[in-house]
Amino acid sequence: MSHPLTRVLTLLELLQSNAGLTGSELADRLDTDVRTVRRYVAHLRDLGIPVEAERGRYGGYRLARGYRMPPLVLTNDEALAVVLGLLAAERLGMGTTVLAGAGARAKIERVLPQALREPLAAMRETLYFTANAVSAQAPGSGVLLALAQASRAKTTVGIAYLSWRLDQTERDIDPYGVVFHTGRWYLVGHDHLRDDLRTFRIDRIASITPRPQTFATPDGFDPVAHLTATLAQGPYRWQVEVTIHGPLDEIARRLPHTAVTLTAQPVGVLMQARAERLDGMAHLLASLEWPFTIHSPDELRQALKDLAGQLAAAAERQPGTLLR
């Protein structure tokens, strides 16, 4: 620690990051003595920063409750991490609203020094993504934060929920976890109204009411696994069963785990899935390098024949041929 000003700023950072530290602890971290720590605390108070001291054996120093330091002081790496996080959240549809993300980014960039602001602006303007932007269903910030707090504290909440049929219901939920998946936020938990595990779109939750009851999450429960299994069993037109004659691990890496269920068998891997259109399933199967056997539905065989005909015609088509 080379300069008193550096130590004073480090002291401020320590107080911001910790609820309370004793004079001895601060002295150790600053590589100085307790008397000097008291002098540094006096410097911070002279600057208008409210540092509180608690006397006694377990006393220490802390910033006054509710005090917020303006403006942000970020290193280059920290500022880049924040800006990239905001850009990624916007691309994934993970933000609560577009305006909130843009506003947060603008405020952060506004308080940064010019030497750091310009490179970050260049990064924002020249960053490209290979994945398409996700059209998000934004939940209310208050609802999302209340569910996260209730899930961590394991307290029951009452929700006002609007179903896809536009039916309004009031129900109590034990929130096991909040999951973000392909542009949507979901709540997974025990529904007291149905006495069963249920999944809810958070953007359809109008309000949250705390309840005094607490709950225990089932041992080993995985909200992500439950959500993906639930979505894979959605109300689709076709139930597809196909044996793929290949190794389970490699097949699993090639197929979307949210859309299919894979079961190892002696002759290969049984793939079970639901599909609204069989032509899409035909394209998916044709993209695999392993042979496969169709169990159901028989209509999938015709979809594959149609795809094979299209590919054969494309292979024979000569340049300049007019498409009809």
PDB file of C-alpha atoms in Angstrom:
ATOM      1  CA  MET A   1       0.000   0.000   0.000  1.00  0.00           C
ATOM      2  CA  SER A   2       1.974   2.963  -1.276  1.00  0.00           C
ATOM      3  CA  HIS A   3       0.097   6.188  -0.572  1.00  0.00           C
ATOM      4  CA  PRO A   4      -2.250   7.392   2.216  1.00  0.00           C
ATOM      5  CA  LEU A   5      -4.917   8.363  -0.349  1.00  0.00           C
ATOM      6  CA  THR A   6      -4.807   4.847  -1.778  1.00  0.00           C
ATOM      7  CA  ARG A   7      -5.335   3.446   1.716  1.00  0.00           C
ATOM      8  CA  VAL A   8      -8.268   5.779   2.372  1.00  0.00           C
ATOM      9  CA  LEU A   9      -9.957   4.668  -0.871  1.00  0.00           C
ATOM     10  CA  THR A  10      -9.239   1.030  -0.046  1.00  0.00           C
ATOM     11  CA  LEU A  11     -10.792   1.567   3.384  1.00  0.00           C
ATOM     12  CA  LEU A  12     -13.920   2.932   1.702  1.00  0.00           C
ATOM     13  CA  GLU A  13     -14.081  -0.102  -0.573  1.00  0.00           C
ATOM     14  CA  LEU A  14     -13.732  -2.431   2.427  1.00  0.00           C
ATOM     15  CA  LEU A  15     -16.568  -0.673   4.234  1.00  0.00           C
ATOM     16  CA  GLN A  16     -18.771  -0.887   1.146  1.00  0.00           C
ATOM     17  CA  SER A  17     -18.115  -4.618   0.782  1.00  0.00           C
ATOM     18  CA  ASN A  18     -18.483  -5.641   4.436  1.00  0.00           C
ATOM     19  CA  ALA A  19     -21.237  -5.094   6.981  1.00  0.00           C
ATOM     20  CA  GLY A  20     -18.734  -4.353   9.735  1.00  0.00           C
ATOM     21  CA  LEU A  21     -15.023  -4.751  10.417  1.00  0.00           C
ATOM     22  CA  THR A  22     -13.090  -4.079  13.589  1.00  0.00           C
ATOM     23  CA  GLY A  23     -10.245  -1.608  13.706  1.00  0.00           C
ATOM     24  CA  SER A  24      -7.761  -4.482  13.995  1.00  0.00           C
ATOM     25  CA  GLU A  25      -9.210  -6.242  10.961  1.00  0.00           C
ATOM     26  CA  LEU A  26      -9.057  -3.062   8.909  1.00  0.00           C
ATOM     27  CA  ALA A  27      -5.515  -2.395  10.054  1.00  0.00           C
ATOM     28  CA  ASP A  28      -4.442  -5.878   8.952  1.00  0.00           C
ATOM     29  CA  ARG A  29      -6.013  -5.473   5.515  1.00  0.00           C
ATOM     30  CA  LEU A  30      -4.526  -2.004   5.058  1.00  0.00           C
ATOM     31  CA  ASP A  31      -1.127  -3.063   6.409  1.00  0.00           C
ATOM     32  CA  THR A  32      -1.133  -0.309   9.020  1.00  0.00           C
ATOM     33  CA  ASP A  33      -2.119   0.211  12.684  1.00  0.00           C
ATOM     34  CA  VAL A  34      -5.429   0.901  14.436  1.00  0.00           C
ATOM     35  CA  ARG A  35      -4.563   4.529  15.185  1.00  0.00           C
ATOM     36  CA  THR A  36      -3.970   5.180  11.477  1.00  0.00           C
ATOM     37  CA  VAL A  37      -7.288   3.494  10.641  1.00  0.00           C
ATOM     38  CA  ARG A  38      -9.035   5.974  12.947  1.00  0.00           C
ATOM     39  CA  ARG A  39      -7.318   8.814  11.090  1.00  0.00           C
ATOM     40  CA  TYR A  40      -8.455   7.433   7.725  1.00  0.00           C
ATOM     41  CA  VAL A  41     -12.009   7.133   9.055  1.00  0.00           C
ATOM     42  CA  ALA A  42     -11.830  10.791  10.051  1.00  0.00           C
ATOM     43  CA  HIS A  43     -10.755  11.675   6.484  1.00  0.00           C
ATOM     44  CA  LEU A  44     -13.823   9.871   5.090  1.00  0.00           C
ATOM     45  CA  ARG A  45     -16.103  11.706   7.518  1.00  0.00           C
ATOM     46  CA  ASP A  46     -14.557  15.020   6.468  1.00  0.00           C
ATOM     47  CA  LEU A  47     -15.574  14.131   2.889  1.00  0.00           C
ATOM     48  CA  GLY A  48     -19.193  13.696   4.016  1.00  0.00           C
ATOM     49  CA  ILE A  49     -19.163   9.907   4.047  1.00  0.00           C
ATOM     50  CA  PRO A  50     -21.036   8.698   7.157  1.00  0.00           C
ATOM     51  CA  VAL A  51     -18.823   6.069   8.778  1.00  0.00           C
ATOM     52  CA  GLU A  52     -20.305   4.739  12.014  1.00  0.00           C
ATOM     53  CA  ALA A  53     -18.208   3.296  14.841  1.00  0.00           C
ATOM     54  CA  GLU A  54     -19.506   0.807  17.411  1.00  0.00           C
ATOM     55  CA  ARG A  55     -17.524   0.598  20.638  1.00  0.00           C
ATOM     56  CA  GLY A  56     -16.871  -2.490  22.694  1.00  0.00           C
ATOM     57  CA  ARG A  57     -15.237  -5.851  22.256  1.00  0.00           C
ATOM     58  CA  TYR A  58     -17.301  -6.690  19.162  1.00  0.00           C
ATOM     59  CA  GLY A  59     -17.528  -3.169  17.826  1.00  0.00           C
ATOM     60  CA  GLY A  60     -16.279  -2.024  14.488  1.00  0.00           C
ATOM     61  CA  TYR A  61     -16.734   0.369  11.598  1.00  0.00           C
ATOM     62  CA  ARG A  62     -19.523   0.396   9.017  1.00  0.00           C
ATOM     63  CA  LEU A  63     -21.183   2.778   6.575  1.00  0.00           C
ATOM     64  CA  ALA A  64     -24.465   4.257   7.777  1.00  0.00           C
ATOM     65  CA  ARG A  65     -27.447   2.129   6.786  1.00  0.00           C
ATOM     66  CA  GLY A  66     -29.067   3.230   3.559  1.00  0.00           C
ATOM     67  CA  TYR A  67     -26.055   5.218   2.412  1.00  0.00           C
ATOM     68  CA  ARG A  68     -25.189   4.831  -1.251  1.00  0.00           C
ATOM     69  CA  MET A  69     -21.917   5.892  -2.808  1.00  0.00           C
ATOM     70  CA  PRO A  70     -22.149   8.002  -5.997  1.00  0.00           C
ATOM     71  CA  PRO A  71     -20.877   7.332  -8.560  1.00  0.00           C
ATOM     72  CA  LEU A  72     -19.810   3.786  -9.405  1.00  0.00           C
ATOM     73  CA  VAL A  73     -16.111   3.120  -9.285  1.00  0.00           C
ATOM     74  CA  LEU A  74     -15.336   0.233 -11.643  1.00  0.00           C
ATOM     75  CA  THR A  75     -12.125  -1.177 -13.022  1.00  0.00           C
ATOM     76  CA  ASN A  76     -11.881  -1.736 -16.783  1.00  0.00           C
ATOM     77  CA  ASP A  77     -12.586  -5.453 -16.359  1.00  0.00           C
ATOM     78  CA  GLU A  78     -15.563  -4.815 -14.058  1.00  0.00           C
ATOM     79  CA  ALA A  79     -17.097  -2.218 -16.387  1.00  0.00           C
ATOM     80  CA  LEU A  80     -16.698  -4.542 -19.377  1.00  0.00           C
ATOM     81  CA  ALA A  81     -18.325  -7.393 -17.435  1.00  0.00           C
ATOM     82  CA  VAL A  82     -21.325  -5.215 -16.540  1.00  0.00           C
ATOM     83  CA  VAL A  83     -21.855  -3.888 -20.069  1.00  0.00           C
ATOM     84  CA  LEU A  84     -21.458  -7.333 -21.654  1.00  0.00           C
ATOM     85  CA  GLY A  85     -23.911  -8.746 -19.123  1.00  0.00           C
ATOM     86  CA  LEU A  86     -26.521  -6.126 -20.026  1.00  0.00           C
ATOM     87  CA  LEU A  87     -26.010  -6.698 -23.756  1.00  0.00           C
ATOM     88  CA  ALA A  88     -26.268 -10.481 -23.357  1.00  0.00           C
ATOM     89  CA  ALA A  89     -29.414 -10.196 -21.219  1.00  0.00           C
ATOM     90  CA  GLU A  90     -31.012  -7.989 -23.858  1.00  0.00           C
ATOM     91  CA  ARG A  91     -30.095 -10.469 -26.605  1.00  0.00           C
ATOM     92  CA  LEU A  92     -31.406 -13.475 -24.666  1.00  0.00           C
ATOM     93  CA  GLY A  93     -34.614 -11.696 -23.756  1.00  0.00           C
ATOM     94  CA  MET A  94     -33.652 -12.020 -20.101  1.00  0.00           C
ATOM     95  CA  GLY A  95     -34.274  -8.424 -19.050  1.00  0.00           C
ATOM     96  CA  THR A  96     -37.500  -7.289 -17.436  1.00  0.00           C
ATOM     97  CA  THR A  97     -38.021  -4.519 -20.005  1.00  0.00           C
ATOM     98  CA  VAL A  98     -35.998  -3.114 -22.890  1.00  0.00           C
ATOM     99  CA  LEU A  99     -36.160   0.357 -21.339  1.00  0.00           C
ATOM    100  CA  ALA A 100     -34.777  -0.900 -18.019  1.00  0.00           C
ATOM    101  CA  GLY A 101     -31.744  -2.490 -19.664  1.00  0.00           C
ATOM    102  CA  ALA A 102     -31.068   0.503 -21.897  1.00  0.00           C
ATOM    103  CA  GLY A 103     -31.500   2.886 -18.967  1.00  0.00           C
ATOM    104  CA  ALA A 104     -29.099   0.929 -16.757  1.00  0.00           C
ATOM    105  CA  ARG A 105     -26.498   0.826 -19.514  1.00  0.00           C
ATOM    106  CA  ALA A 106     -26.824   4.558 -20.146  1.00  0.00           C
ATOM    107  CA  LYS A 107     -26.418   5.391 -16.447  1.00  0.00           C
ATOM    108  CA  ILE A 108     -23.338   3.210 -16.106  1.00  0.00           C
ATOM    109  CA  GLU A 109     -21.730   4.668 -19.210  1.00  0.00           C
ATOM    110  CA  ARG A 110     -22.528   8.197 -18.055  1.00  0.00           C
ATOM    111  CA  VAL A 111     -20.548   7.911 -14.809  1.00  0.00           C
ATOM    112  CA  LEU A 112     -17.513   6.237 -16.376  1.00  0.00           C
ATOM    113  CA  PRO A 113     -14.448   8.283 -17.286  1.00  0.00           C
ATOM    114  CA  GLN A 114     -14.082   9.182 -20.957  1.00  0.00           C
ATOM    115  CA  ALA A 115     -11.041   6.920 -21.366  1.00  0.00           C
ATOM    116  CA  LEU A 116     -13.202   3.911 -20.442  1.00  0.00           C
ATOM    117  CA  ARG A 117     -16.502   5.089 -21.921  1.00  0.00           C
ATOM    118  CA  GLU A 118     -15.247   5.220 -25.495  1.00  0.00           C
ATOM    119  CA  PRO A 119     -13.874   1.630 -25.684  1.00  0.00           C
ATOM    120  CA  LEU A 120     -17.093   0.286 -24.118  1.00  0.00           C
ATOM    121  CA  ALA A 121     -19.197   2.223 -26.628  1.00  0.00           C
ATOM    122  CA  ALA A 122     -17.086   0.711 -29.403  1.00  0.00           C
ATOM    123  CA  MET A 123     -17.680  -2.761 -27.967  1.00  0.00           C
ATOM    124  CA  ARG A 124     -21.433  -2.162 -27.787  1.00  0.00           C
ATOM    125  CA  GLU A 125     -21.614  -0.884 -31.380  1.00  0.00           C
ATOM    126  CA  THR A 126     -19.441  -3.600 -32.932  1.00  0.00           C
ATOM    127  CA  LEU A 127     -20.519  -6.692 -30.949  1.00  0.00           C
ATOM    128  CA  TYR A 128     -22.361  -9.357 -32.964  1.00  0.00           C
ATOM    129  CA  PHE A 129     -24.041 -12.603 -31.907  1.00  0.00           C
ATOM    130  CA  THR A 130     -24.317 -15.864 -33.814  1.00  0.00           C
ATOM    131  CA  ALA A 131     -27.673 -16.653 -32.175  1.00  0.00           C
ATOM    132  CA  ASN A 132     -30.821 -14.794 -33.145  1.00  0.00           C
ATOM    133  CA  ALA A 133     -32.319 -12.333 -30.710  1.00  0.00           C
ATOM    134  CA  VAL A 134     -35.047 -13.788 -28.490  1.00  0.00           C
ATOM    135  CA  SER A 135     -38.454 -12.148 -28.375  1.00  0.00           C
ATOM    136  CA  ALA A 136     -39.003 -11.971 -24.632  1.00  0.00           C
ATOM    137  CA  GLN A 137     -42.086 -12.101 -22.434  1.00  0.00           C
ATOM    138  CA  ALA A 138     -41.059  -9.635 -19.737  1.00  0.00           C
ATOM    139  CA  PRO A 139     -42.360 -10.152 -16.183  1.00  0.00           C
ATOM    140  CA  GLY A 140     -42.895  -7.364 -13.691  1.00  0.00           C
ATOM    141  CA  SER A 141     -39.714  -6.559 -11.768  1.00  0.00           C
ATOM    142  CA  GLY A 142     -41.550  -6.525  -8.426  1.00  0.00           C
ATOM    143  CA  VAL A 143     -43.130  -9.922  -9.067  1.00  0.00           C
ATOM    144  CA  LEU A 144     -39.839 -11.462 -10.176  1.00  0.00           C
ATOM    145  CA  LEU A 145     -37.901 -10.186  -7.168  1.00  0.00           C
ATOM    146  CA  ALA A 146     -40.655 -11.187  -4.720  1.00  0.00           C
ATOM    147  CA  LEU A 147     -40.662 -14.744  -6.093  1.00  0.00           C
ATOM    148  CA  ALA A 148     -36.875 -14.974  -5.855  1.00  0.00           C
ATOM    149  CA  GLN A 149     -36.934 -13.812  -2.229  1.00  0.00           C
ATOM    150  CA  ALA A 150     -39.754 -16.210  -1.307  1.00  0.00           C
ATOM    151  CA  SER A 151     -37.933 -19.102  -2.992  1.00  0.00           C
ATOM    152  CA  ARG A 152     -34.742 -18.392  -1.049  1.00  0.00           C
ATOM    153  CA  ALA A 153     -36.573 -17.881   2.260  1.00  0.00           C
ATOM    154  CA  LYS A 154     -38.834 -20.911   1.565  1.00  0.00           C
ATOM    155  CA  THR A 155     -42.025 -19.018   2.327  1.00  0.00           C
ATOM    156  CA  THR A 156     -45.394 -19.614   0.659  1.00  0.00           C
ATOM    157  CA  VAL A 157     -46.858 -16.864  -1.538  1.00  0.00           C
ATOM    158  CA  GLY A 158     -50.306 -16.159  -2.905  1.00  0.00           C
ATOM    159  CA  ILE A 159     -50.453 -15.342  -6.607  1.00  0.00           C
ATOM    160  CA  ALA A 160     -53.075 -13.919  -8.938  1.00  0.00           C
ATOM    161  CA  TYR A 161     -52.623 -15.895 -12.153  1.00  0.00           C
ATOM    162  CA  LEU A 162     -54.025 -15.480 -15.653  1.00  0.00           C
ATOM    163  CA  SER A 163     -54.001 -18.726 -17.652  1.00  0.00           C
ATOM    164  CA  TRP A 164     -53.573 -19.000 -21.418  1.00  0.00           C
ATOM    165  CA  ARG A 165     -57.370 -19.418 -21.554  1.00  0.00           C
ATOM    166  CA  LEU A 166     -57.631 -16.012 -19.787  1.00  0.00           C
ATOM    167  CA  ASP A 167     -59.003 -17.628 -16.614  1.00  0.00           C
ATOM    168  CA  GLN A 168     -58.099 -15.623 -13.490  1.00  0.00           C
ATOM    169  CA  THR A 169     -57.316 -17.697 -10.378  1.00  0.00           C
ATOM    170  CA  GLU A 170     -55.991 -17.047  -6.885  1.00  0.00           C
ATOM    171  CA  ARG A 171     -53.748 -19.757  -5.450  1.00  0.00           C
ATOM    172  CA  ASP A 172     -51.018 -20.361  -2.885  1.00  0.00           C
ATOM    173  CA  ILE A 173     -47.659 -21.612  -4.157  1.00  0.00           C
ATOM    174  CA  ASP A 174     -44.535 -22.974  -2.507  1.00  0.00           C
ATOM    175  CA  PRO A 175     -41.929 -21.488  -4.911  1.00  0.00           C
ATOM    176  CA  TYR A 176     -39.194 -24.081  -5.455  1.00  0.00           C
ATOM    177  CA  GLY A 177     -37.325 -22.026  -8.035  1.00  0.00           C
ATOM    178  CA  VAL A 178     -37.351 -19.424 -10.810  1.00  0.00           C
ATOM    179  CA  VAL A 179     -36.198 -20.605 -14.248  1.00  0.00           C
ATOM    180  CA  PHE A 180     -35.417 -18.608 -17.394  1.00  0.00           C
ATOM    181  CA  HIS A 181     -35.928 -20.549 -20.635  1.00  0.00           C
ATOM    182  CA  THR A 182     -35.903 -19.292 -24.250  1.00  0.00           C
ATOM    183  CA  GLY A 183     -37.149 -15.791 -23.571  1.00  0.00           C
ATOM    184  CA  ARG A 184     -39.609 -16.623 -20.800  1.00  0.00           C
ATOM    185  CA  TRP A 185     -39.486 -16.674 -17.009  1.00  0.00           C
ATOM    186  CA  TYR A 186     -41.145 -19.563 -15.182  1.00  0.00           C
ATOM    187  CA  LEU A 187     -42.034 -20.345 -11.573  1.00  0.00           C
ATOM    188  CA  VAL A 188     -41.810 -23.994 -10.516  1.00  0.00           C
ATOM    189  CA  GLY A 189     -43.428 -24.995  -7.235  1.00  0.00           C
ATOM    190  CA  HIS A 190     -46.110 -26.810  -5.293  1.00  0.00           C
ATOM    191  CA  ASP A 191     -49.600 -25.530  -6.074  1.00  0.00           C
ATOM    192  CA  HIS A 192     -51.837 -25.752  -2.988  1.00  0.00           C
ATOM    193  CA  LEU A 193     -54.956 -25.341  -5.135  1.00  0.00           C
ATOM    194  CA  ARG A 194     -54.182 -28.481  -7.190  1.00  0.00           C
ATOM    195  CA  ASP A 195     -52.023 -30.152  -4.511  1.00  0.00           C
ATOM    196  CA  ASP A 196     -49.423 -30.910  -7.155  1.00  0.00           C
ATOM    197  CA  LEU A 197     -46.215 -29.665  -8.777  1.00  0.00           C
ATOM    198  CA  ARG A 198     -47.000 -26.975 -11.328  1.00  0.00           C
ATOM    199  CA  THR A 199     -45.215 -24.567 -13.665  1.00  0.00           C
ATOM    200  CA  PHE A 200     -46.362 -20.964 -14.148  1.00  0.00           C
ATOM    201  CA  ARG A 201     -45.398 -18.252 -16.622  1.00  0.00           C
ATOM    202  CA  ILE A 202     -44.214 -15.377 -14.451  1.00  0.00           C
ATOM    203  CA  ASP A 203     -45.360 -12.754 -16.974  1.00  0.00           C
ATOM    204  CA  ARG A 204     -48.925 -14.012 -16.304  1.00  0.00           C
ATOM    205  CA  ILE A 205     -48.650 -13.447 -12.543  1.00  0.00           C
ATOM    206  CA  ALA A 206     -50.411 -10.176 -11.745  1.00  0.00           C
ATOM    207  CA  SER A 207     -49.554  -9.900  -8.048  1.00  0.00           C
ATOM    208  CA  ILE A 208     -47.734 -11.581  -5.161  1.00  0.00           C
ATOM    209  CA  THR A 209     -48.996 -11.767  -1.569  1.00  0.00           C
ATOM    210  CA  PRO A 210     -46.657 -13.078   1.171  1.00  0.00           C
ATOM    211  CA  ARG A 211     -47.997 -15.870   3.371  1.00  0.00           C
ATOM    212  CA  PRO A 212     -46.778 -16.744   6.891  1.00  0.00           C
ATOM    213  CA  GLN A 213     -46.293 -20.443   6.092  1.00  0.00           C
ATOM    214  CA  THR A 214     -42.904 -21.942   5.320  1.00  0.00           C
ATOM    215  CA  PHE A 215     -42.081 -25.080   3.339  1.00  0.00           C
ATOM    216  CA  ALA A 216     -39.256 -27.492   2.586  1.00  0.00           C
ATOM    217  CA  THR A 217     -38.137 -28.170  -0.971  1.00  0.00           C
ATOM    218  CA  PRO A 218     -38.103 -31.922  -1.755  1.00  0.00           C
ATOM    219  CA  ASP A 219     -34.630 -33.440  -1.521  1.00  0.00           C
ATOM    220  CA  GLY A 220     -32.833 -33.440  -4.857  1.00  0.00           C
ATOM    221  CA  PHE A 221     -35.541 -31.472  -6.645  1.00  0.00           C
ATOM    222  CA  ASP A 222     -34.249 -29.834  -9.844  1.00  0.00           C
ATOM    223  CA  PRO A 223     -36.462 -26.965 -11.126  1.00  0.00           C
ATOM    224  CA  VAL A 224     -34.724 -26.952 -14.537  1.00  0.00           C
ATOM    225  CA  ALA A 225     -35.215 -30.693 -15.081  1.00  0.00           C
ATOM    226  CA  HIS A 226     -38.864 -30.429 -14.053  1.00  0.00           C
ATOM    227  CA  LEU A 227     -39.518 -27.479 -16.353  1.00  0.00           C
ATOM    228  CA  THR A 228     -37.892 -29.029 -19.413  1.00  0.00           C
ATOM    229  CA  ALA A 229     -39.711 -32.321 -18.848  1.00  0.00           C
ATOM    230  CA  THR A 230     -43.014 -30.462 -18.514  1.00  0.00           C
ATOM    231  CA  LEU A 231     -42.473 -28.465 -21.700  1.00  0.00           C
ATOM    232  CA  ALA A 232     -41.466 -31.610 -23.598  1.00  0.00           C
ATOM    233  CA  GLN A 233     -44.851 -33.110 -22.699  1.00  0.00           C
ATOM    234  CA  GLY A 234     -46.816 -30.132 -23.987  1.00  0.00           C
ATOM    235  CA  PRO A 235     -50.066 -30.409 -25.986  1.00  0.00           C
ATOM    236  CA  TYR A 236     -48.625 -31.241 -29.424  1.00  0.00           C
ATOM    237  CA  ARG A 237     -50.377 -33.055 -32.260  1.00  0.00           C
ATOM    238  CA  TRP A 238     -47.958 -35.963 -32.757  1.00  0.00           C
ATOM    239  CA  GLN A 239     -46.359 -38.398 -30.319  1.00  0.00           C
ATOM    240  CA  VAL A 240     -43.095 -39.570 -31.910  1.00  0.00           C
ATOM    241  CA  GLU A 241     -41.097 -42.666 -30.964  1.00  0.00           C
ATOM    242  CA  VAL A 242     -37.923 -43.510 -32.865  1.00  0.00           C
ATOM    243  CA  THR A 243     -34.972 -45.775 -32.057  1.00  0.00           C
ATOM    244  CA  ILE A 244     -31.685 -44.155 -33.058  1.00  0.00           C
ATOM    245  CA  HIS A 245     -28.914 -46.706 -33.498  1.00  0.00           C
ATOM    246  CA  GLY A 246     -26.026 -44.778 -31.990  1.00  0.00           C
ATOM    247  CA  PRO A 247     -24.291 -43.871 -28.691  1.00  0.00           C
ATOM    248  CA  LEU A 248     -26.426 -42.111 -26.081  1.00  0.00           C
ATOM    249  CA  ASP A 249     -23.889 -39.411 -25.146  1.00  0.00           C
ATOM    250  CA  GLU A 250     -23.316 -38.276 -28.731  1.00  0.00           C
ATOM    251  CA  ILE A 251     -27.015 -38.377 -29.614  1.00  0.00           C
ATOM    252  CA  ALA A 252     -27.826 -36.306 -26.521  1.00  0.00           C
ATOM    253  CA  ARG A 253     -25.386 -33.616 -27.651  1.00  0.00           C
ATOM    254  CA  ARG A 254     -27.110 -33.373 -31.035  1.00  0.00           C
ATOM    255  CA  LEU A 255     -30.738 -33.219 -29.914  1.00  0.00           C
ATOM    256  CA  PRO A 256     -32.459 -30.445 -27.919  1.00  0.00           C
ATOM    257  CA  HIS A 257     -32.937 -31.800 -24.394  1.00  0.00           C
ATOM    258  CA  THR A 258     -35.992 -29.588 -23.887  1.00  0.00           C
ATOM    259  CA  ALA A 259     -37.851 -31.257 -26.755  1.00  0.00           C
ATOM    260  CA  VAL A 260     -36.967 -34.961 -26.527  1.00  0.00           C
ATOM    261  CA  THR A 261     -36.607 -37.760 -23.974  1.00  0.00           C
ATOM    262  CA  LEU A 262     -33.799 -40.251 -24.572  1.00  0.00           C
ATOM    263  CA  THR A 263     -33.652 -43.763 -23.088  1.00  0.00           C
ATOM    264  CA  ALA A 264     -30.745 -46.151 -23.599  1.00  0.00           C
ATOM    265  CA  GLN A 265     -31.724 -49.568 -24.997  1.00  0.00           C
ATOM    266  CA  PRO A 266     -29.753 -52.643 -26.108  1.00  0.00           C
ATOM    267  CA  VAL A 267     -30.197 -51.775 -29.799  1.00  0.00           C
ATOM    268  CA  GLY A 268     -29.676 -48.031 -29.487  1.00  0.00           C
ATOM    269  CA  VAL A 269     -31.477 -45.047 -27.961  1.00  0.00           C
ATOM    270  CA  LEU A 270     -35.247 -44.658 -27.804  1.00  0.00           C
ATOM    271  CA  MET A 271     -36.184 -41.060 -28.605  1.00  0.00           C
ATOM    272  CA  GLN A 272     -39.631 -39.904 -27.480  1.00  0.00           C
ATOM    273  CA  ALA A 273     -40.878 -36.485 -28.490  1.00  0.00           C
ATOM    274  CA  ARG A 274     -43.979 -34.471 -29.267  1.00  0.00           C
ATOM    275  CA  ALA A 275     -44.275 -32.477 -32.463  1.00  0.00           C
ATOM    276  CA  GLU A 276     -46.807 -30.147 -34.008  1.00  0.00           C
ATOM    277  CA  ARG A 277     -45.419 -30.710 -37.542  1.00  0.00           C
ATOM    278  CA  LEU A 278     -43.829 -33.903 -38.814  1.00  0.00           C
ATOM    279  CA  ASP A 279     -41.813 -32.205 -41.558  1.00  0.00           C
ATOM    280  CA  GLY A 280     -39.705 -30.541 -38.861  1.00  0.00           C
ATOM    281  CA  MET A 281     -39.164 -33.894 -37.147  1.00  0.00           C
ATOM    282  CA  ALA A 282     -38.128 -35.389 -40.506  1.00  0.00           C
ATOM    283  CA  HIS A 283     -35.502 -32.663 -40.947  1.00  0.00           C
ATOM    284  CA  LEU A 284     -34.242 -33.293 -37.399  1.00  0.00           C
ATOM    285  CA  LEU A 285     -33.831 -37.038 -37.971  1.00  0.00           C
ATOM    286  CA  ALA A 286     -32.242 -36.537 -41.389  1.00  0.00           C
ATOM    287  CA  SER A 287     -29.582 -34.321 -39.820  1.00  0.00           C
ATOM    288  CA  LEU A 288     -28.275 -37.246 -37.709  1.00  0.00           C
ATOM    289  CA  GLU A 289     -25.461 -39.480 -38.940  1.00  0.00           C
ATOM    290  CA  TRP A 290     -26.876 -42.648 -37.345  1.00  0.00           C
ATOM    291  CA  PRO A 291     -29.531 -44.975 -38.797  1.00  0.00           C
ATOM    292  CA  PHE A 292     -32.907 -44.990 -37.061  1.00  0.00           C
ATOM    293  CA  THR A 293     -36.117 -47.017 -36.890  1.00  0.00           C
ATOM    294  CA  ILE A 294     -39.558 -45.374 -36.683  1.00  0.00           C
ATOM    295  CA  HIS A 295     -42.069 -46.828 -34.221  1.00  0.00           C
ATOM    296  CA  SER A 296     -44.737 -44.142 -34.443  1.00  0.00           C
ATOM    297  CA  PRO A 297     -46.446 -42.380 -36.029  1.00  0.00           C
ATOM    298  CA  ASP A 298     -46.599 -43.982 -39.477  1.00  0.00           C
ATOM    299  CA  GLU A 299     -47.186 -40.541 -40.963  1.00  0.00           C
ATOM    300  CA  LEU A 300     -43.555 -39.725 -40.121  1.00  0.00           C
ATOM    301  CA  ARG A 301     -42.458 -42.233 -42.773  1.00  0.00           C
ATOM    302  CA  GLN A 302     -44.283 -40.235 -45.452  1.00  0.00           C
ATOM    303  CA  ALA A 303     -42.764 -37.001 -44.155  1.00  0.00           C
ATOM    304  CA  LEU A 304     -39.303 -38.536 -44.567  1.00  0.00           C
ATOM    305  CA  LYS A 305     -40.161 -39.747 -48.092  1.00  0.00           C
ATOM    306  CA  ASP A 306     -41.334 -36.230 -49.003  1.00  0.00           C
ATOM    307  CA  LEU A 307     -38.070 -34.785 -47.662  1.00  0.00           C
ATOM    308  CA  ALA A 308     -36.057 -37.404 -49.560  1.00  0.00           C
ATOM    309  CA  GLY A 309     -37.875 -36.461 -52.751  1.00  0.00           C
ATOM    310  CA  GLN A 310     -37.102 -32.787 -52.218  1.00  0.00           C
ATOM    311  CA  LEU A 311     -33.422 -33.555 -51.627  1.00  0.00           C
ATOM    312  CA  ALA A 312     -33.220 -35.849 -54.662  1.00  0.00           C
ATOM    313  CA  ALA A 313     -34.807 -33.167 -56.858  1.00  0.00           C
ATOM    314  CA  ALA A 314     -32.358 -30.577 -55.523  1.00  0.00           C
ATOM    315  CA  ALA A 315     -29.434 -32.911 -56.278  1.00  0.00           C
ATOM    316  CA  GLU A 316     -30.555 -33.298 -59.909  1.00  0.00           C
ATOM    317  CA  ARG A 317     -31.404 -29.640 -60.502  1.00  0.00           C
ATOM    318  CA  GLN A 318     -29.036 -27.911 -62.926  1.00  0.00           C
ATOM    319  CA  PRO A 319     -28.022 -24.248 -62.791  1.00  0.00           C
ATOM    320  CA  GLY A 320     -30.507 -22.044 -64.617  1.00  0.00           C
ATOM    321  CA  THR A 321     -33.444 -24.417 -64.059  1.00  0.00           C
ATOM    322  CA  LEU A 322     -36.652 -22.529 -63.321  1.00  0.00           C
ATOM    323  CA  LEU A 323     -38.474 -23.584 -60.155  1.00  0.00           C
ATOM    324  CA  ARG A 324     -42.187 -24.286 -60.485  1.00  0.00           C
TER     325      ARG A 324
END
